[in-house]
PDB file of C-alpha atoms in Angstrom:
ATOM      1  CA  UNK A 237       0.000   0.000   0.000  1.00 90.00           C
ATOM      2  CA  UNK A 238       1.245   3.479  -0.887  1.00 94.00           C
ATOM      3  CA  UNK A 239       0.155   6.650   0.930  1.00 96.00           C
ATOM      4  CA  UNK A 240       1.084  10.091  -0.388  1.00 97.00           C
ATOM      5  CA  UNK A 241       1.393  13.133   1.859  1.00 97.00           C
ATOM      6  CA  UNK A 242       1.605  16.359  -0.128  1.00 96.00           C
ATOM      7  CA  UNK A 243       0.581  20.008  -0.096  1.00 95.00           C
ATOM      8  CA  UNK A 244       1.997  23.503   0.120  1.00 93.00           C
ATOM      9  CA  UNK A 245       5.197  24.135   2.022  1.00 92.00           C
ATOM     10  CA  UNK A 246       4.660  24.849   5.730  1.00 93.00           C
ATOM     11  CA  UNK A 247       1.501  22.744   5.943  1.00 94.00           C
ATOM     12  CA  UNK A 248       3.212  20.032   8.003  1.00 93.00           C
ATOM     13  CA  UNK A 249       3.956  17.331   5.440  1.00 94.00           C
ATOM     14  CA  UNK A 250       7.185  16.010   6.940  1.00 93.00           C
ATOM     15  CA  UNK A 251       5.723  16.107  10.449  1.00 95.00           C
ATOM     16  CA  UNK A 252       2.733  14.019   9.371  1.00 97.00           C
ATOM     17  CA  UNK A 253       4.929  11.570   7.448  1.00 97.00           C
ATOM     18  CA  UNK A 254       6.969  10.900  10.597  1.00 96.00           C
ATOM     19  CA  UNK A 255       3.867  10.662  12.786  1.00 96.00           C
ATOM     20  CA  UNK A 256       2.019   8.333  10.423  1.00 97.00           C
ATOM     21  CA  UNK A 257       5.002   6.042   9.879  1.00 97.00           C
ATOM     22  CA  UNK A 258       5.489   5.766  13.637  1.00 96.00           C
ATOM     23  CA  UNK A 259       1.763   5.174  14.257  1.00 96.00           C
ATOM     24  CA  UNK A 260       1.556   2.399  11.673  1.00 96.00           C
ATOM     25  CA  UNK A 261       4.619   0.621  13.037  1.00 95.00           C
ATOM     26  CA  UNK A 262       3.294   0.892  16.593  1.00 94.00           C
ATOM     27  CA  UNK A 263       0.123  -0.849  15.415  1.00 92.00           C
ATOM     28  CA  UNK A 264       2.114  -3.705  13.928  1.00 92.00           C
ATOM     29  CA  UNK A 265       1.816  -2.536  10.320  1.00 92.00           C
ATOM     30  CA  UNK A 266       5.250  -2.411   8.678  1.00 94.00           C
ATOM     31  CA  UNK A 267       5.721   1.093   7.287  1.00 95.00           C
ATOM     32  CA  UNK A 268       8.580   3.136   5.924  1.00 94.00           C
ATOM     33  CA  UNK A 269       8.806   6.782   5.011  1.00 94.00           C
ATOM     34  CA  UNK A 270      10.102   7.612   1.547  1.00 94.00           C
ATOM     35  CA  UNK A 271      11.065  10.584  -0.590  1.00 94.00           C
ATOM     36  CA  UNK A 272      11.840  11.096  -4.257  1.00 94.00           C
ATOM     37  CA  UNK A 273      11.311   8.457  -6.971  1.00 94.00           C
ATOM     38  CA  UNK A 274       9.508   5.203  -6.172  1.00 93.00           C
ATOM     39  CA  UNK A 275      10.733   2.992  -9.008  1.00 88.00           C
ATOM     40  CA  UNK A 276      13.475   0.527  -8.280  1.00 84.00           C
ATOM     41  CA  UNK A 277      16.667   1.336 -10.142  1.00 87.00           C
ATOM     42  CA  UNK A 278      15.403   4.596 -11.627  1.00 93.00           C
ATOM     43  CA  UNK A 279      18.275   5.466 -14.023  1.00 94.00           C
ATOM     44  CA  UNK A 280      18.067   9.246 -13.575  1.00 95.00           C
ATOM     45  CA  UNK A 281      17.008   9.574  -9.920  1.00 93.00           C
ATOM     46  CA  UNK A 282      20.447  10.526  -8.602  1.00 93.00           C
ATOM     47  CA  UNK A 283      21.160  13.070 -11.317  1.00 94.00           C
ATOM     48  CA  UNK A 284      17.725  14.679 -11.091  1.00 95.00           C
ATOM     49  CA  UNK A 285      18.090  15.048  -7.340  1.00 93.00           C
ATOM     50  CA  UNK A 286      20.987  17.441  -7.991  1.00 94.00           C
ATOM     51  CA  UNK A 287      18.760  19.918  -9.818  1.00 93.00           C
ATOM     52  CA  UNK A 288      18.001  23.154  -7.905  1.00 93.00           C
ATOM     53  CA  UNK A 289      14.375  22.271  -7.268  1.00 91.00           C
ATOM     54  CA  UNK A 290      13.790  25.518  -5.426  1.00 90.00           C
ATOM     55  CA  UNK A 291      13.959  27.173  -8.876  1.00 93.00           C
ATOM     56  CA  UNK A 292      11.526  24.739 -10.496  1.00 94.00           C
ATOM     57  CA  UNK A 293       8.424  26.990 -10.383  1.00 94.00           C
ATOM     58  CA  UNK A 294      10.227  29.545 -12.566  1.00 94.00           C
ATOM     59  CA  UNK A 295      12.080  27.123 -14.834  1.00 95.00           C
ATOM     60  CA  UNK A 296      10.429  25.332 -17.745  1.00 96.00           C
ATOM     61  CA  UNK A 297      13.624  23.323 -18.239  1.00 96.00           C
ATOM     62  CA  UNK A 298      13.802  22.013 -14.671  1.00 96.00           C
ATOM     63  CA  UNK A 299      10.071  21.253 -14.706  1.00 97.00           C
ATOM     64  CA  UNK A 300      10.449  19.289 -17.951  1.00 97.00           C
ATOM     65  CA  UNK A 301      13.439  17.341 -16.618  1.00 96.00           C
ATOM     66  CA  UNK A 302      11.649  16.412 -13.390  1.00 97.00           C
ATOM     67  CA  UNK A 303       8.425  15.375 -15.088  1.00 96.00           C
ATOM     68  CA  UNK A 304       9.798  13.661 -18.221  1.00 93.00           C
ATOM     69  CA  UNK A 305      12.870  11.581 -17.370  1.00 94.00           C
ATOM     70  CA  UNK A 306      11.792  11.818 -13.755  1.00 96.00           C
ATOM     71  CA  UNK A 307       8.233  11.213 -12.634  1.00 96.00           C
ATOM     72  CA  UNK A 308       6.710   9.973 -15.901  1.00 95.00           C
ATOM     73  CA  UNK A 309       9.416   7.341 -16.226  1.00 95.00           C
ATOM     74  CA  UNK A 310       8.938   6.555 -12.545  1.00 96.00           C
ATOM     75  CA  UNK A 311       5.251   5.907 -13.186  1.00 94.00           C
ATOM     76  CA  UNK A 312       6.177   3.278 -15.762  1.00 93.00           C
ATOM     77  CA  UNK A 313       8.775   1.640 -13.507  1.00 93.00           C
ATOM     78  CA  UNK A 314       6.321   1.464 -10.608  1.00 92.00           C
ATOM     79  CA  UNK A 315       3.787  -0.347 -12.776  1.00 90.00           C
ATOM     80  CA  UNK A 316       6.373  -2.831 -14.031  1.00 88.00           C
ATOM     81  CA  UNK A 317       7.866  -3.532 -10.601  1.00 87.00           C
ATOM     82  CA  UNK A 318       5.771  -2.239  -7.688  1.00 87.00           C
ATOM     83  CA  UNK A 319       8.065  -1.093  -4.858  1.00 85.00           C
ATOM     84  CA  UNK A 320       5.673  -2.007  -2.050  1.00 79.00           C
ATOM     85  CA  UNK A 321       5.371  -5.543  -0.652  1.00 79.00           C
ATOM     86  CA  UNK A 322       2.022  -7.064   0.449  1.00 81.00           C
ATOM     87  CA  UNK A 323       1.088  -5.942   3.954  1.00 80.00           C
ATOM     88  CA  UNK A 324       3.611  -3.108   3.997  1.00 89.00           C
ATOM     89  CA  UNK A 325       2.993   0.624   3.663  1.00 94.00           C
ATOM     90  CA  UNK A 326       5.115   3.252   1.933  1.00 95.00           C
ATOM     91  CA  UNK A 327       4.458   6.746   3.302  1.00 97.00           C
ATOM     92  CA  UNK A 328       5.633   9.119   0.583  1.00 96.00           C
ATOM     93  CA  UNK A 329       6.728  12.656   1.492  1.00 96.00           C
ATOM     94  CA  UNK A 330       5.803  14.660  -1.619  1.00 95.00           C
ATOM     95  CA  UNK A 331       5.805  13.432  -5.204  1.00 96.00           C
ATOM     96  CA  UNK A 332       5.031  14.528  -8.785  1.00 96.00           C
ATOM     97  CA  UNK A 333       1.834  16.179  -7.537  1.00 96.00           C
ATOM     98  CA  UNK A 334       3.709  19.160  -6.118  1.00 95.00           C
ATOM     99  CA  UNK A 335       6.001  19.259  -9.159  1.00 96.00           C
ATOM    100  CA  UNK A 336       3.020  19.679 -11.488  1.00 97.00           C
ATOM    101  CA  UNK A 337       1.359  22.191  -9.161  1.00 96.00           C
ATOM    102  CA  UNK A 338       4.532  24.281  -8.926  1.00 96.00           C
ATOM    103  CA  UNK A 339       4.958  24.089 -12.700  1.00 96.00           C
ATOM    104  CA  UNK A 340       1.462  25.443 -13.325  1.00 96.00           C
ATOM    105  CA  UNK A 341       1.467  28.057 -10.553  1.00 95.00           C
ATOM    106  CA  UNK A 342       4.897  29.371 -11.507  1.00 94.00           C
ATOM    107  CA  UNK A 343       4.554  29.002 -15.266  1.00 90.00           C
ATOM    108  CA  UNK A 344       2.441  27.548 -16.604  1.00 95.00           C
ATOM    109  CA  UNK A 345       5.172  25.404 -18.111  1.00 96.00           C
ATOM    110  CA  UNK A 346       4.410  23.084 -21.016  1.00 96.00           C
ATOM    111  CA  UNK A 347       5.582  19.895 -19.280  1.00 96.00           C
ATOM    112  CA  UNK A 348       3.321  20.617 -16.306  1.00 96.00           C
ATOM    113  CA  UNK A 349       0.373  21.327 -18.627  1.00 96.00           C
ATOM    114  CA  UNK A 350       0.901  18.010 -20.411  1.00 95.00           C
ATOM    115  CA  UNK A 351       1.176  16.123 -17.106  1.00 95.00           C
ATOM    116  CA  UNK A 352      -2.024  17.806 -15.966  1.00 94.00           C
ATOM    117  CA  UNK A 353      -3.718  16.673 -19.175  1.00 93.00           C
ATOM    118  CA  UNK A 354      -2.711  13.038 -18.619  1.00 94.00           C
ATOM    119  CA  UNK A 355      -2.208  12.606 -14.853  1.00 93.00           C
ATOM    120  CA  UNK A 356      -2.878   8.859 -15.079  1.00 92.00           C
ATOM    121  CA  UNK A 357       0.629   8.437 -16.510  1.00 93.00           C
ATOM    122  CA  UNK A 358       2.056   9.376 -13.115  1.00 95.00           C
ATOM    123  CA  UNK A 359       2.326   6.738 -10.402  1.00 93.00           C
ATOM    124  CA  UNK A 360      -0.925   6.531  -8.400  1.00 92.00           C
ATOM    125  CA  UNK A 361      -1.199   6.085  -4.639  1.00 94.00           C
ATOM    126  CA  UNK A 362      -3.766   3.964  -2.831  1.00 93.00           C
ATOM    127  CA  UNK A 363      -4.465   6.940  -0.592  1.00 94.00           C
ATOM    128  CA  UNK A 364      -3.451  10.553  -1.242  1.00 96.00           C
ATOM    129  CA  UNK A 365      -3.508  13.079   1.590  1.00 96.00           C
ATOM    130  CA  UNK A 366      -3.259  16.771   0.700  1.00 96.00           C
ATOM    131  CA  UNK A 367      -2.565  19.161   3.531  1.00 96.00           C
ATOM    132  CA  UNK A 368      -3.765  22.738   3.859  1.00 95.00           C
ATOM    133  CA  UNK A 369      -3.271  25.572   6.341  1.00 94.00           C
ATOM    134  CA  UNK A 370      -4.442  29.210   6.235  1.00 95.00           C
ATOM    135  CA  UNK A 371      -1.868  31.789   5.206  1.00 95.00           C
ATOM    136  CA  UNK A 372      -1.538  33.338   8.676  1.00 94.00           C
ATOM    137  CA  UNK A 373      -0.750  29.914  10.146  1.00 95.00           C
ATOM    138  CA  UNK A 374       1.881  29.218   7.513  1.00 93.00           C
ATOM    139  CA  UNK A 375       3.330  32.697   8.068  1.00 94.00           C
ATOM    140  CA  UNK A 376       3.718  31.924  11.772  1.00 93.00           C
ATOM    141  CA  UNK A 377       5.449  28.648  10.953  1.00 93.00           C
ATOM    142  CA  UNK A 378       7.698  30.426   8.464  1.00 93.00           C
ATOM    143  CA  UNK A 379       8.845  32.833  11.165  1.00 91.00           C
ATOM    144  CA  UNK A 380      10.047  29.957  13.347  1.00 91.00           C
ATOM    145  CA  UNK A 381      12.074  28.184  10.660  1.00 88.00           C
ATOM    146  CA  UNK A 382      15.842  28.363  10.802  1.00 86.00           C
ATOM    147  CA  UNK A 383      16.252  27.601   7.090  1.00 86.00           C
ATOM    148  CA  UNK A 384      13.855  29.263   4.649  1.00 86.00           C
ATOM    149  CA  UNK A 385      13.946  29.064   0.849  1.00 88.00           C
ATOM    150  CA  UNK A 386      12.262  31.154  -1.850  1.00 88.00           C
ATOM    151  CA  UNK A 387       9.391  28.700  -2.278  1.00 89.00           C
ATOM    152  CA  UNK A 388       8.570  28.872   1.429  1.00 90.00           C
ATOM    153  CA  UNK A 389       8.281  32.666   1.217  1.00 92.00           C
ATOM    154  CA  UNK A 390       6.442  32.631  -2.076  1.00 92.00           C
ATOM    155  CA  UNK A 391       3.693  30.292  -0.931  1.00 91.00           C
ATOM    156  CA  UNK A 392       3.046  32.615   2.023  1.00 92.00           C
ATOM    157  CA  UNK A 393       3.439  35.986   0.306  1.00 91.00           C
ATOM    158  CA  UNK A 394       1.796  35.209  -3.068  1.00 93.00           C
ATOM    159  CA  UNK A 395      -1.771  34.123  -2.441  1.00 93.00           C
ATOM    160  CA  UNK A 396      -2.585  33.718  -6.122  1.00 94.00           C
ATOM    161  CA  UNK A 397       0.336  31.304  -6.458  1.00 95.00           C
ATOM    162  CA  UNK A 398      -0.817  29.330  -3.409  1.00 94.00           C
ATOM    163  CA  UNK A 399      -4.435  29.189  -4.617  1.00 94.00           C
ATOM    164  CA  UNK A 400      -3.384  27.899  -8.038  1.00 96.00           C
ATOM    165  CA  UNK A 401      -1.104  25.310  -6.435  1.00 95.00           C
ATOM    166  CA  UNK A 402      -3.928  23.951  -4.262  1.00 95.00           C
ATOM    167  CA  UNK A 403      -6.419  23.929  -7.142  1.00 95.00           C
ATOM    168  CA  UNK A 404      -4.047  21.941  -9.358  1.00 95.00           C
ATOM    169  CA  UNK A 405      -3.576  19.376  -6.603  1.00 94.00           C
ATOM    170  CA  UNK A 406      -7.222  18.865  -5.735  1.00 93.00           C
ATOM    171  CA  UNK A 407      -8.887  19.257  -9.130  1.00 92.00           C
ATOM    172  CA  UNK A 408      -5.944  18.274 -11.330  1.00 93.00           C
ATOM    173  CA  UNK A 409      -3.332  15.640 -10.530  1.00 94.00           C
ATOM    174  CA  UNK A 410      -5.389  14.421  -7.579  1.00 93.00           C
ATOM    175  CA  UNK A 411      -7.871  12.883 -10.030  1.00 91.00           C
ATOM    176  CA  UNK A 412      -5.625   9.852 -10.580  1.00 92.00           C
ATOM    177  CA  UNK A 413      -5.738   8.701  -6.961  1.00 93.00           C
ATOM    178  CA  UNK A 414      -8.619   6.345  -6.106  1.00 92.00           C
ATOM    179  CA  UNK A 415      -8.892   7.836  -2.608  1.00 93.00           C
ATOM    180  CA  UNK A 416      -8.138  11.454  -1.709  1.00 95.00           C
ATOM    181  CA  UNK A 417      -8.298  13.126   1.694  1.00 95.00           C
ATOM    182  CA  UNK A 418      -7.764  16.818   2.513  1.00 96.00           C
ATOM    183  CA  UNK A 419      -6.837  17.995   6.004  1.00 96.00           C
ATOM    184  CA  UNK A 420      -6.427  21.474   7.481  1.00 96.00           C
ATOM    185  CA  UNK A 421      -3.449  21.182   9.834  1.00 95.00           C
ATOM    186  CA  UNK A 422      -4.493  24.323  11.684  1.00 94.00           C
ATOM    187  CA  UNK A 423      -7.571  22.445  12.931  1.00 94.00           C
ATOM    188  CA  UNK A 424      -6.173  18.950  13.499  1.00 93.00           C
ATOM    189  CA  UNK A 425      -2.925  17.797  15.093  1.00 95.00           C
ATOM    190  CA  UNK A 426      -0.538  15.522  13.254  1.00 95.00           C
ATOM    191  CA  UNK A 427      -1.274  12.778  15.799  1.00 96.00           C
ATOM    192  CA  UNK A 428      -5.034  13.009  15.188  1.00 96.00           C
ATOM    193  CA  UNK A 429      -4.645  12.922  11.423  1.00 96.00           C
ATOM    194  CA  UNK A 430      -2.137  10.071  11.575  1.00 96.00           C
ATOM    195  CA  UNK A 431      -4.461   8.012  13.764  1.00 95.00           C
ATOM    196  CA  UNK A 432      -7.361   8.485  11.344  1.00 95.00           C
ATOM    197  CA  UNK A 433      -5.257   7.591   8.299  1.00 95.00           C
ATOM    198  CA  UNK A 434      -3.776   4.578  10.101  1.00 95.00           C
ATOM    199  CA  UNK A 435      -7.299   3.327  10.862  1.00 93.00           C
ATOM    200  CA  UNK A 436      -8.193   3.560   7.189  1.00 91.00           C
ATOM    201  CA  UNK A 437      -4.935   1.924   6.107  1.00 91.00           C
ATOM    202  CA  UNK A 438      -5.457  -0.965   8.515  1.00 89.00           C
ATOM    203  CA  UNK A 439      -8.980  -1.535   7.201  1.00 88.00           C
ATOM    204  CA  UNK A 440      -7.802  -1.544   3.599  1.00 84.00           C
ATOM    205  CA  UNK A 441      -4.962  -3.956   4.307  1.00 84.00           C
ATOM    206  CA  UNK A 442      -7.278  -6.349   6.148  1.00 82.00           C
ATOM    207  CA  UNK A 443      -9.776  -6.391   3.275  1.00 75.00           C
ATOM    208  CA  UNK A 444      -7.126  -6.751   0.553  1.00 64.00           C
ATOM    209  CA  UNK A 445      -6.864 -10.206  -1.059  1.00 58.00           C
ATOM    210  CA  UNK A 446      -3.870 -12.260   0.045  1.00 51.00           C
ATOM    211  CA  UNK A 447      -1.614 -12.984  -2.961  1.00 47.00           C
ATOM    212  CA  UNK A 448      -1.042 -16.662  -3.751  1.00 39.00           C
ATOM    213  CA  UNK A 449       2.372 -18.191  -3.315  1.00 40.00           C
ATOM    214  CA  UNK A 450       3.855 -19.985  -6.316  1.00 38.00           C
ATOM    215  CA  UNK A 451       2.958 -23.362  -4.839  1.00 41.00           C
ATOM    216  CA  UNK A 452      -0.633 -22.328  -4.120  1.00 34.00           C
ATOM    217  CA  UNK A 453      -0.990 -20.891  -7.605  1.00 37.00           C
ATOM    218  CA  UNK A 454       0.247 -24.144  -9.103  1.00 36.00           C
TER     219      UNK A 454
END
């Protein structure tokens, strides 16, 4: 099972990823947190990681590199060799969803527009969780950060950019996920959200069919 946690910067993505991974493991459900590409042996993952992703919203070239040789290829690799084992959960901290949303909000860049047109080519998640927080809450969180980049400031200071980003997530790339949840982290704690998601994950894993072993299949 794969669970995606995504949303604007300063909405608490990394905090929820840690909380959810810990909650699942405490309940006896093997879970691991993960970032970047999902596909095993992705040939360009290391090189693409070196790109200055903080500049991606303003760069058509970086957006195209991340979405073409990056996430679109990853979607194919994931379908050929799923990275998740039966009964285990991958909790993904951000994925192509934010890349497309940044590419539209900052551009719109052609690669992001094409990915938005055919989102099913990107790797889907069994459950996608998009996080939200009002601008004043994110501004307060920004003020407490030791390290702040341009995207952090932009998502707080440019409300049109933030609104477009959220719209692309919810009404755009989010369409490919069979189950989508949206949480306001100014109203719910990470522990509360993690507990609710873990309950849903446990129910889905219990109802999932058990794959046959080779001997049983024979």
